[in-house]
Amino acid sequence: MRNLQVLLARYPDGPVTTDCYQFREADVPEPADRDVVVRHIYLSCDPYMRGRMRPGPNAFKLGEPIPARVVGEVLRSRHPEYQEGDLVWDFLTWAEYSLAPDGKQLRKIDPALGPISNAISVLGMPGLTAWVGMYDIADATAGETVFVSAASGAVGQLAGQLARVRGCRVVGSAGSAEKVDHIVNTLGFDAGINYKTEDLGARLDALCPDGIDVYFDNVGGATLDAVLSRINRGARIPVCGQISRYDDPDAAQPRNLHRLEAQQATLTPFHVANHMDRYDTVIPQIAELLRDGRIRYFEDIVYGIDNAPEAFIQMMRGDNLGKRLVRVGPDPTI
Ligand SMILES: NC(=O)c1ccc[n+]([C@@H]2O[C@H](COP(=O)([O-])OP(=O)(O)OC[C@H]3O[C@@H](n4cnc5c(N)ncnc54)[C@H](OP(=O)(O)O)[C@@H]3O)[C@@H](O)[C@H]2O)c1
């Protein structure tokens, strides 16, 4: 059986290109005592992976399969807690199969909760990120004005809807007319801005005439600067990500940070990895909101492991509408 793996071939200088990757055909691993072999079904593409594609202590290793969250099915198990056919997710690699030594930290997926891909999207890391930022950190409150950037993406689409659930007025920004239409007419945001074609500052003035109470920052850069000059007293800015800077970490820093002091506002960078203790409390609540139809969630799935590099590159430049995943094998629940 073929086990195609995607390796990091070189660290990119600027935007990631396909020649940063290479493919390797390996054997399907053999399990030793207590090991589990996982057949991969869905691989995740996440922006943070770009940060690990540069030399440093957390860098992905050259010549090795790219680490990523994976949903899969147990192919062979020599571990008493896992049976063939169990559906699981874990940090594995961009590959068709991998070995989870001693079961690693495989978590079982209950297919009754929804599509199994949700375990690495709305009912996984991106879902927890949106909740922690919007509720635990910003504590968005009814009647407040909330702005979300990258609003149609994996985290942004949920962050905005969670604010709507709390009774906030929610404005989002995204990079195409289709995305803006989607967040307003399908996800129920109050308004949207196409930051690529519209004057962001002028549109924020028009759509947030009473100022901004919460800014869920996914992008940093010019968007953060534009928001800082429009924040209200006591505003909260959970800094989830800075994707506009990932290809150019030396890009200019925001000039309007002095507005935080003037408005007694807080800017809180956070990392979901430091909030995993919230997982078992938060994920069932997101599942309930989905079940009740109070929120919706969209995944954007590319097919075939050969397409994983391009799927990631497209996501980084904004071609995804929703959480970008790569399906690399049959999903037995479909
Ligand atoms: N703090 C944490 O623990 C944590 C966890 C997960 C994610 N994050 C961060 O959250 C952010 C969103 O991640 P995600 O997984 O939800 O990805 P995503 O939004 O599904 O995909 C990335 C999106 O970023 C937007 N983008 C790319 N370049 C941009 C630029 N120069 N300016 C503005 N927008 C740009 C694109 O949408 P447009 O078409 O709208 O430009 C693209 O679709 C990222 O910054 C990521 O690093 C942080």
CSV table of C-alpha atoms and ligand atoms in Angstrom, one decimal:
chain,number,residue,atom,x,y,z
A,1,MET,CA,0.0,0.0,0.0
A,2,ARG,CA,1.3,3.5,-0.9
A,3,ASN,CA,1.9,6.0,1.9
A,4,LEU,CA,2.5,9.3,0.2
A,5,GLN,CA,4.0,11.9,2.6
A,6,VAL,CA,4.4,15.6,2.1
A,7,LEU,CA,7.8,16.9,3.3
A,8,LEU,CA,9.1,20.4,3.9
A,9,ALA,CA,11.9,20.8,1.2
A,10,ARG,CA,13.0,24.3,2.1
A,11,TYR,CA,12.0,27.3,4.2
A,12,PRO,CA,10.1,29.9,2.1
A,13,ASP,CA,11.4,33.4,1.7
A,14,GLY,CA,8.1,35.3,1.4
A,15,PRO,CA,4.9,33.6,0.3
A,16,VAL,CA,5.0,29.8,0.3
A,17,THR,CA,5.4,28.2,-3.1
A,18,THR,CA,5.0,24.6,-4.2
A,19,ASP,CA,8.7,24.0,-4.4
A,20,CYS,CA,8.9,24.4,-0.6
A,21,TYR,CA,7.5,20.9,-0.5
A,22,GLN,CA,8.4,17.5,-1.9
A,23,PHE,CA,6.6,14.2,-1.9
A,24,ARG,CA,8.0,10.8,-0.6
A,25,GLU,CA,6.5,7.4,-1.0
A,26,ALA,CA,7.0,5.5,2.3
A,27,ASP,CA,5.7,2.2,3.6
A,28,VAL,CA,2.6,2.0,5.7
A,29,PRO,CA,4.1,1.7,9.3
A,30,GLU,CA,4.1,-1.5,11.2
A,31,PRO,CA,2.7,-1.2,14.8
A,32,ALA,CA,4.8,-2.5,17.7
A,33,ASP,CA,3.1,-3.4,21.0
A,34,ARG,CA,0.7,-0.6,22.1
A,35,ASP,CA,1.1,1.2,18.7
A,36,VAL,CA,-1.8,2.3,16.5
A,37,VAL,CA,-1.6,2.8,12.7
A,38,VAL,CA,-4.0,5.5,11.5
A,39,ARG,CA,-5.3,5.8,7.9
A,40,HIS,CA,-5.7,9.6,7.3
A,41,ILE,CA,-8.9,11.0,6.0
A,42,TYR,CA,-8.7,14.8,6.6
A,43,LEU,CA,-5.6,16.9,7.0
A,44,SER,CA,-5.7,20.5,8.3
A,45,CYS,CA,-4.2,23.6,6.6
A,46,ASP,CA,-3.7,26.3,9.3
A,47,PRO,CA,-2.0,29.7,9.0
A,48,TYR,CA,0.2,29.1,12.0
A,49,MET,CA,2.0,26.5,9.9
A,50,ARG,CA,3.6,29.3,7.9
A,51,GLY,CA,5.2,30.6,11.1
A,52,ARG,CA,6.8,27.2,11.6
A,53,MET,CA,8.2,27.2,8.1
A,54,ARG,CA,11.0,29.5,9.1
A,55,PRO,CA,14.2,28.6,10.9
A,56,GLY,CA,14.0,28.7,14.7
A,57,PRO,CA,13.3,26.6,17.7
A,58,ASN,CA,9.7,25.7,16.6
A,59,ALA,CA,10.5,25.2,13.0
A,60,PHE,CA,9.2,22.3,11.0
A,61,LYS,CA,12.2,20.0,10.2
A,62,LEU,CA,13.4,20.0,6.6
A,63,GLY,CA,13.0,16.6,4.9
A,64,GLU,CA,10.3,15.4,7.3
A,65,PRO,CA,6.5,15.1,6.9
A,66,ILE,CA,4.7,18.3,7.8
A,67,PRO,CA,3.1,18.0,11.3
A,68,ALA,CA,-0.6,18.8,11.3
A,69,ARG,CA,-3.9,18.0,12.9
A,70,VAL,CA,-5.5,14.9,11.2
A,71,VAL,CA,-8.8,13.1,11.3
A,72,GLY,CA,-8.4,9.4,10.5
A,73,GLU,CA,-9.5,5.8,11.1
A,74,VAL,CA,-7.6,3.2,13.0
A,75,LEU,CA,-6.2,0.8,10.4
A,76,ARG,CA,-4.4,-1.5,12.8
A,77,SER,CA,-4.2,-1.4,16.6
A,78,ARG,CA,-2.0,-3.1,19.1
A,79,HIS,CA,-3.3,-0.8,21.9
A,80,PRO,CA,-6.1,-2.1,24.1
A,81,GLU,CA,-8.0,1.2,24.0
A,82,TYR,CA,-8.2,1.5,20.2
A,83,GLN,CA,-10.0,-0.9,17.8
A,84,GLU,CA,-9.8,-1.2,14.0
A,85,GLY,CA,-12.3,1.3,12.5
A,86,ASP,CA,-12.3,3.7,15.4
A,87,LEU,CA,-12.5,7.3,14.2
A,88,VAL,CA,-9.8,9.5,15.8
A,89,TRP,CA,-8.0,12.8,15.5
A,90,ASP,CA,-4.6,13.9,16.7
A,91,PHE,CA,-1.5,15.8,15.7
A,92,LEU,CA,0.0,13.6,13.0
A,93,THR,CA,1.4,14.5,9.6
A,94,TRP,CA,0.5,15.4,6.1
A,95,ALA,CA,0.6,11.8,4.9
A,96,GLU,CA,-1.8,9.0,4.0
A,97,TYR,CA,-0.9,6.9,7.0
A,98,SER,CA,1.0,7.3,10.2
A,99,LEU,CA,2.0,5.6,13.4
A,100,ALA,CA,0.7,6.8,16.8
A,101,PRO,CA,3.2,5.3,19.2
A,102,ASP,CA,1.5,4.0,22.3
A,103,GLY,CA,-1.8,5.5,20.9
A,104,LYS,CA,0.0,8.9,21.3
A,105,GLN,CA,-2.9,11.2,22.2
A,106,LEU,CA,-5.5,9.9,19.8
A,107,ARG,CA,-8.9,11.3,20.7
A,108,LYS,CA,-11.9,9.3,19.6
A,109,ILE,CA,-14.5,11.1,17.4
A,110,ASP,CA,-18.3,10.5,17.9
A,111,PRO,CA,-19.7,10.6,14.4
A,112,ALA,CA,-23.2,11.3,15.9
A,113,LEU,CA,-22.0,14.9,16.8
A,114,GLY,CA,-21.7,15.8,13.1
A,115,PRO,CA,-19.3,15.4,10.2
A,116,ILE,CA,-16.1,13.8,11.4
A,117,SER,CA,-14.0,16.6,9.8
A,118,ASN,CA,-15.6,18.9,12.4
A,119,ALA,CA,-13.1,17.5,15.0
A,120,ILE,CA,-10.4,19.6,13.5
A,121,SER,CA,-12.6,22.6,12.5
A,122,VAL,CA,-15.6,23.9,14.4
A,123,LEU,CA,-15.5,21.2,17.1
A,124,GLY,CA,-11.7,21.4,17.3
A,125,MET,CA,-8.9,23.9,17.5
A,126,PRO,CA,-10.5,26.7,15.4
A,127,GLY,CA,-13.8,26.4,17.2
A,128,LEU,CA,-12.1,26.7,20.6
A,129,THR,CA,-10.0,29.6,19.4
A,130,ALA,CA,-13.1,31.6,18.4
A,131,TRP,CA,-14.8,30.9,21.7
A,132,VAL,CA,-11.8,31.7,23.9
A,133,GLY,CA,-11.2,35.0,22.0
A,134,MET,CA,-14.8,36.2,21.7
A,135,TYR,CA,-16.2,35.0,25.1
A,136,ASP,CA,-13.4,34.3,27.5
A,137,ILE,CA,-11.1,37.2,26.6
A,138,ALA,CA,-13.4,39.9,25.0
A,139,ASP,CA,-16.6,38.9,26.9
A,140,ALA,CA,-18.6,40.4,24.0
A,141,THR,CA,-21.9,41.7,25.5
A,142,ALA,CA,-25.4,42.4,24.1
A,143,GLY,CA,-25.6,45.7,22.4
A,144,GLU,CA,-21.9,46.1,21.7
A,145,THR,CA,-20.4,46.7,18.3
A,146,VAL,CA,-18.0,43.9,17.3
A,147,PHE,CA,-15.7,43.8,14.3
A,148,VAL,CA,-14.1,40.6,13.0
A,149,SER,CA,-11.4,40.4,10.3
A,150,ALA,CA,-10.8,37.3,8.1
A,151,ALA,CA,-14.5,36.9,8.9
A,152,SER,CA,-15.4,34.1,6.5
A,153,GLY,CA,-12.5,31.9,7.6
A,154,ALA,CA,-12.1,29.0,9.9
A,155,VAL,CA,-12.0,31.1,13.1
A,156,GLY,CA,-13.6,34.3,11.9
A,157,GLN,CA,-16.9,32.8,10.8
A,158,LEU,CA,-17.5,31.3,14.2
A,159,ALA,CA,-16.2,34.3,16.2
A,160,GLY,CA,-18.7,36.6,14.4
A,161,GLN,CA,-21.6,34.3,14.9
A,162,LEU,CA,-20.8,33.8,18.6
A,163,ALA,CA,-21.0,37.6,19.0
A,164,ARG,CA,-24.4,37.5,17.3
A,165,VAL,CA,-25.5,34.8,19.7
A,166,ARG,CA,-24.7,37.2,22.5
A,167,GLY,CA,-26.8,40.0,20.9
A,168,CYS,CA,-24.0,42.1,19.5
A,169,ARG,CA,-24.0,44.1,16.3
A,170,VAL,CA,-21.3,42.3,14.2
A,171,VAL,CA,-19.4,43.7,11.2
A,172,GLY,CA,-16.9,41.5,9.4
A,173,SER,CA,-14.2,42.1,6.8
A,174,ALA,CA,-13.1,39.7,4.1
A,175,GLY,CA,-11.2,39.7,0.8
A,176,SER,CA,-13.9,39.2,-1.9
A,177,ALA,CA,-17.5,40.2,-2.7
A,178,GLU,CA,-18.5,36.5,-2.5
A,179,LYS,CA,-17.1,36.3,1.0
A,180,VAL,CA,-18.8,39.5,2.1
A,181,ASP,CA,-22.1,38.3,0.7
A,182,HIS,CA,-21.6,34.9,2.5
A,183,ILE,CA,-20.9,36.4,6.0
A,184,VAL,CA,-24.0,38.8,5.7
A,185,ASN,CA,-26.5,36.7,3.9
A,186,THR,CA,-25.6,33.2,5.0
A,187,LEU,CA,-23.9,33.6,8.4
A,188,GLY,CA,-26.1,36.6,9.6
A,189,PHE,CA,-23.4,39.2,10.2
A,190,ASP,CA,-25.0,42.7,10.3
A,191,ALA,CA,-22.6,44.1,7.7
A,192,GLY,CA,-19.5,43.3,5.8
A,193,ILE,CA,-16.5,45.1,4.2
A,194,ASN,CA,-14.4,44.0,1.3
A,195,TYR,CA,-11.1,45.3,2.5
A,196,LYS,CA,-9.5,44.7,-0.9
A,197,THR,CA,-11.8,47.0,-2.8
A,198,GLU,CA,-13.3,49.3,-0.3
A,199,ASP,CA,-11.8,52.1,1.9
A,200,LEU,CA,-11.6,50.3,5.2
A,201,GLY,CA,-11.6,53.4,7.4
A,202,ALA,CA,-14.5,55.0,5.6
A,203,ARG,CA,-16.6,51.9,5.7
A,204,LEU,CA,-15.8,51.3,9.4
A,205,ASP,CA,-17.0,54.9,10.1
A,206,ALA,CA,-20.2,54.2,8.1
A,207,LEU,CA,-20.9,50.8,9.6
A,208,CYS,CA,-19.8,51.4,13.2
A,209,PRO,CA,-20.9,55.0,13.8
A,210,ASP,CA,-20.8,54.5,17.6
A,211,GLY,CA,-17.3,53.1,17.5
A,212,ILE,CA,-15.9,49.6,18.1
A,213,ASP,CA,-16.2,47.8,21.4
A,214,VAL,CA,-14.6,44.5,20.5
A,215,TYR,CA,-12.2,43.8,17.6
A,216,PHE,CA,-11.4,40.1,17.0
A,217,ASP,CA,-8.1,40.5,15.2
A,218,ASN,CA,-7.1,37.7,12.8
A,219,VAL,CA,-4.9,39.8,10.5
A,220,GLY,CA,-3.0,42.6,12.2
A,221,GLY,CA,-1.3,45.2,10.0
A,222,ALA,CA,-3.3,48.0,8.4
A,223,THR,CA,-6.7,46.6,9.6
A,224,LEU,CA,-5.6,46.7,13.2
A,225,ASP,CA,-4.4,50.3,12.8
A,226,ALA,CA,-7.7,51.3,11.2
A,227,VAL,CA,-9.6,49.8,14.1
A,228,LEU,CA,-7.4,51.3,16.8
A,229,SER,CA,-8.4,54.8,15.8
A,230,ARG,CA,-12.1,53.8,16.1
A,231,ILE,CA,-12.1,51.9,19.5
A,232,ASN,CA,-14.5,52.9,22.3
A,233,ARG,CA,-13.5,53.4,25.9
A,234,GLY,CA,-12.9,50.0,27.5
A,235,ALA,CA,-12.7,48.2,24.1
A,236,ARG,CA,-11.2,44.7,24.0
A,237,ILE,CA,-9.0,43.4,21.2
A,238,PRO,CA,-8.3,39.7,21.4
A,239,VAL,CA,-5.3,39.3,19.1
A,240,CYS,CA,-5.9,35.9,17.5
A,241,GLY,CA,-3.6,36.2,14.6
A,242,GLN,CA,-1.6,38.5,12.3
A,243,ILE,CA,-1.8,36.8,9.0
A,244,SER,CA,-1.1,40.0,7.0
A,245,ARG,CA,2.5,39.8,8.5
A,246,TYR,CA,3.2,36.1,8.2
A,247,ASP,CA,5.1,36.3,4.9
A,248,ASP,CA,6.9,39.5,6.1
A,249,PRO,CA,7.6,39.5,9.8
A,250,ASP,CA,9.5,42.7,9.4
A,251,ALA,CA,6.4,44.6,8.2
A,252,ALA,CA,5.7,47.9,10.0
A,253,GLN,CA,4.0,47.7,13.4
A,254,PRO,CA,0.7,49.5,14.0
A,255,ARG,CA,1.1,53.3,14.6
A,256,ASN,CA,-2.0,53.7,16.6
A,257,LEU,CA,-1.2,51.7,19.7
A,258,HIS,CA,-1.3,54.8,21.8
A,259,ARG,CA,-5.1,54.7,21.4
A,260,LEU,CA,-5.2,51.7,23.9
A,261,GLU,CA,-4.0,54.0,26.7
A,262,ALA,CA,-6.2,56.8,25.7
A,263,GLN,CA,-9.3,54.6,25.6
A,264,GLN,CA,-8.3,52.4,28.5
A,265,ALA,CA,-8.7,49.5,26.1
A,266,THR,CA,-7.0,46.1,26.2
A,267,LEU,CA,-5.1,44.2,23.5
A,268,THR,CA,-4.7,40.6,24.4
A,269,PRO,CA,-2.7,38.2,22.3
A,270,PHE,CA,-3.6,34.7,23.0
A,271,HIS,CA,-2.7,31.2,21.9
A,272,VAL,CA,-5.3,28.4,21.9
A,273,ALA,CA,-2.7,25.9,23.1
A,274,ASN,CA,-2.7,27.7,26.5
A,275,HIS,CA,-6.5,27.2,26.8
A,276,MET,CA,-6.9,23.5,26.1
A,277,ASP,CA,-8.3,23.1,29.7
A,278,ARG,CA,-11.5,24.8,28.2
A,279,TYR,CA,-11.8,22.1,25.5
A,280,ASP,CA,-14.2,19.7,27.3
A,281,THR,CA,-16.4,22.6,28.5
A,282,VAL,CA,-16.5,24.6,25.3
A,283,ILE,CA,-16.8,22.1,22.5
A,284,PRO,CA,-20.1,20.6,23.6
A,285,GLN,CA,-21.6,24.1,23.8
A,286,ILE,CA,-20.5,24.8,20.2
A,287,ALA,CA,-22.0,21.4,19.2
A,288,GLU,CA,-25.3,22.4,20.8
A,289,LEU,CA,-25.4,25.8,19.0
A,290,LEU,CA,-24.8,23.9,15.7
A,291,ARG,CA,-27.5,21.4,16.6
A,292,ASP,CA,-30.0,24.1,17.5
A,293,GLY,CA,-29.3,25.9,14.2
A,294,ARG,CA,-28.1,29.0,16.0
A,295,ILE,CA,-24.8,29.0,14.2
A,296,ARG,CA,-23.7,27.5,10.9
A,297,TYR,CA,-20.2,26.4,9.9
A,298,PHE,CA,-18.5,26.0,6.5
A,299,GLU,CA,-15.6,23.8,5.5
A,300,ASP,CA,-13.7,24.2,2.3
A,301,ILE,CA,-12.4,20.8,1.3
A,302,VAL,CA,-9.7,20.1,-1.3
A,303,TYR,CA,-9.3,16.5,-2.5
A,304,GLY,CA,-6.1,14.4,-2.8
A,305,ILE,CA,-2.9,14.5,-0.9
A,306,ASP,CA,-1.1,15.6,-4.0
A,307,ASN,CA,-3.0,18.9,-3.7
A,308,ALA,CA,-2.1,19.6,-0.1
A,309,PRO,CA,0.7,22.1,-0.8
A,310,GLU,CA,-1.5,24.1,-3.2
A,311,ALA,CA,-4.4,23.9,-0.8
A,312,PHE,CA,-2.3,25.5,1.9
A,313,ILE,CA,-0.9,28.2,-0.5
A,314,GLN,CA,-4.4,29.0,-1.7
A,315,MET,CA,-5.6,29.4,1.9
A,316,MET,CA,-2.8,31.8,2.8
A,317,ARG,CA,-3.8,34.0,-0.2
A,318,GLY,CA,-7.5,33.9,0.7
A,319,ASP,CA,-8.9,31.4,-1.9
A,320,ASN,CA,-10.7,29.5,0.8
A,321,LEU,CA,-14.3,30.1,1.9
A,322,GLY,CA,-14.4,28.5,5.3
A,323,LYS,CA,-12.1,26.1,7.1
A,324,ARG,CA,-9.5,24.7,4.6
A,325,LEU,CA,-9.1,20.9,4.8
A,326,VAL,CA,-7.6,18.3,2.5
A,327,ARG,CA,-9.4,14.9,2.1
A,328,VAL,CA,-6.8,12.3,1.5
A,329,GLY,CA,-8.9,9.1,1.8
A,330,PRO,CA,-12.5,7.8,2.0
A,331,ASP,CA,-14.7,9.1,4.8
A,332,PRO,CA,-16.6,6.0,6.0
A,333,THR,CA,-19.4,8.2,7.4
A,334,ILE,CA,-20.3,9.7,4.0
B,1,LIG,N1,-4.3,32.4,18.5
B,1,LIG,C1,-4.5,31.1,18.2
B,1,LIG,O1,-4.4,30.2,18.9
B,1,LIG,C2,-5.0,30.9,16.8
B,1,LIG,C3,-5.6,29.7,16.4
B,1,LIG,C4,-6.1,29.5,15.1
B,1,LIG,C5,-5.9,30.5,14.2
B,1,LIG,N2,-5.2,31.7,14.6
B,1,LIG,C6,-5.1,32.8,13.6
B,1,LIG,O2,-6.3,33.2,13.2
B,1,LIG,C7,-6.2,33.8,11.9
B,1,LIG,C8,-7.3,33.1,11.0
B,1,LIG,O3,-6.9,31.7,10.9
B,1,LIG,P1,-7.9,30.7,10.2
B,1,LIG,O4,-7.4,29.3,10.5
B,1,LIG,O5,-9.3,31.0,10.6
B,1,LIG,O6,-7.6,30.9,8.7
B,1,LIG,P2,-8.7,31.4,7.6
B,1,LIG,O7,-9.3,32.7,8.0
B,1,LIG,O8,-9.6,30.3,7.3
B,1,LIG,O9,-7.8,31.6,6.3
B,1,LIG,C9,-6.8,32.6,6.3
B,1,LIG,C10,-7.5,33.9,5.7
B,1,LIG,O10,-6.7,35.0,6.0
B,1,LIG,C11,-7.0,36.0,5.1
B,1,LIG,N3,-5.8,36.8,4.7
B,1,LIG,C12,-4.7,36.3,4.1
B,1,LIG,N4,-3.8,37.3,3.9
B,1,LIG,C13,-4.4,38.4,4.4
B,1,LIG,C14,-4.0,39.8,4.6
B,1,LIG,N5,-2.8,40.2,4.1
B,1,LIG,N6,-4.8,40.7,5.1
B,1,LIG,C15,-6.0,40.2,5.6
B,1,LIG,N7,-6.5,39.0,5.5
B,1,LIG,C16,-5.7,38.1,4.9
B,1,LIG,C17,-7.7,35.4,3.9
B,1,LIG,O11,-9.0,35.7,3.8
B,1,LIG,P3,-9.5,37.1,3.0
B,1,LIG,O12,-10.0,36.6,1.7
B,1,LIG,O13,-10.6,37.6,3.9
B,1,LIG,O14,-8.3,37.9,2.9
B,1,LIG,C18,-7.6,33.9,4.2
B,1,LIG,O15,-8.7,33.2,3.8
B,1,LIG,C19,-4.8,33.6,11.5
B,1,LIG,O16,-4.1,34.8,11.7
B,1,LIG,C20,-4.3,32.5,12.4
B,1,LIG,O17,-2.9,32.5,12.5
B,1,LIG,C21,-4.8,31.8,15.8
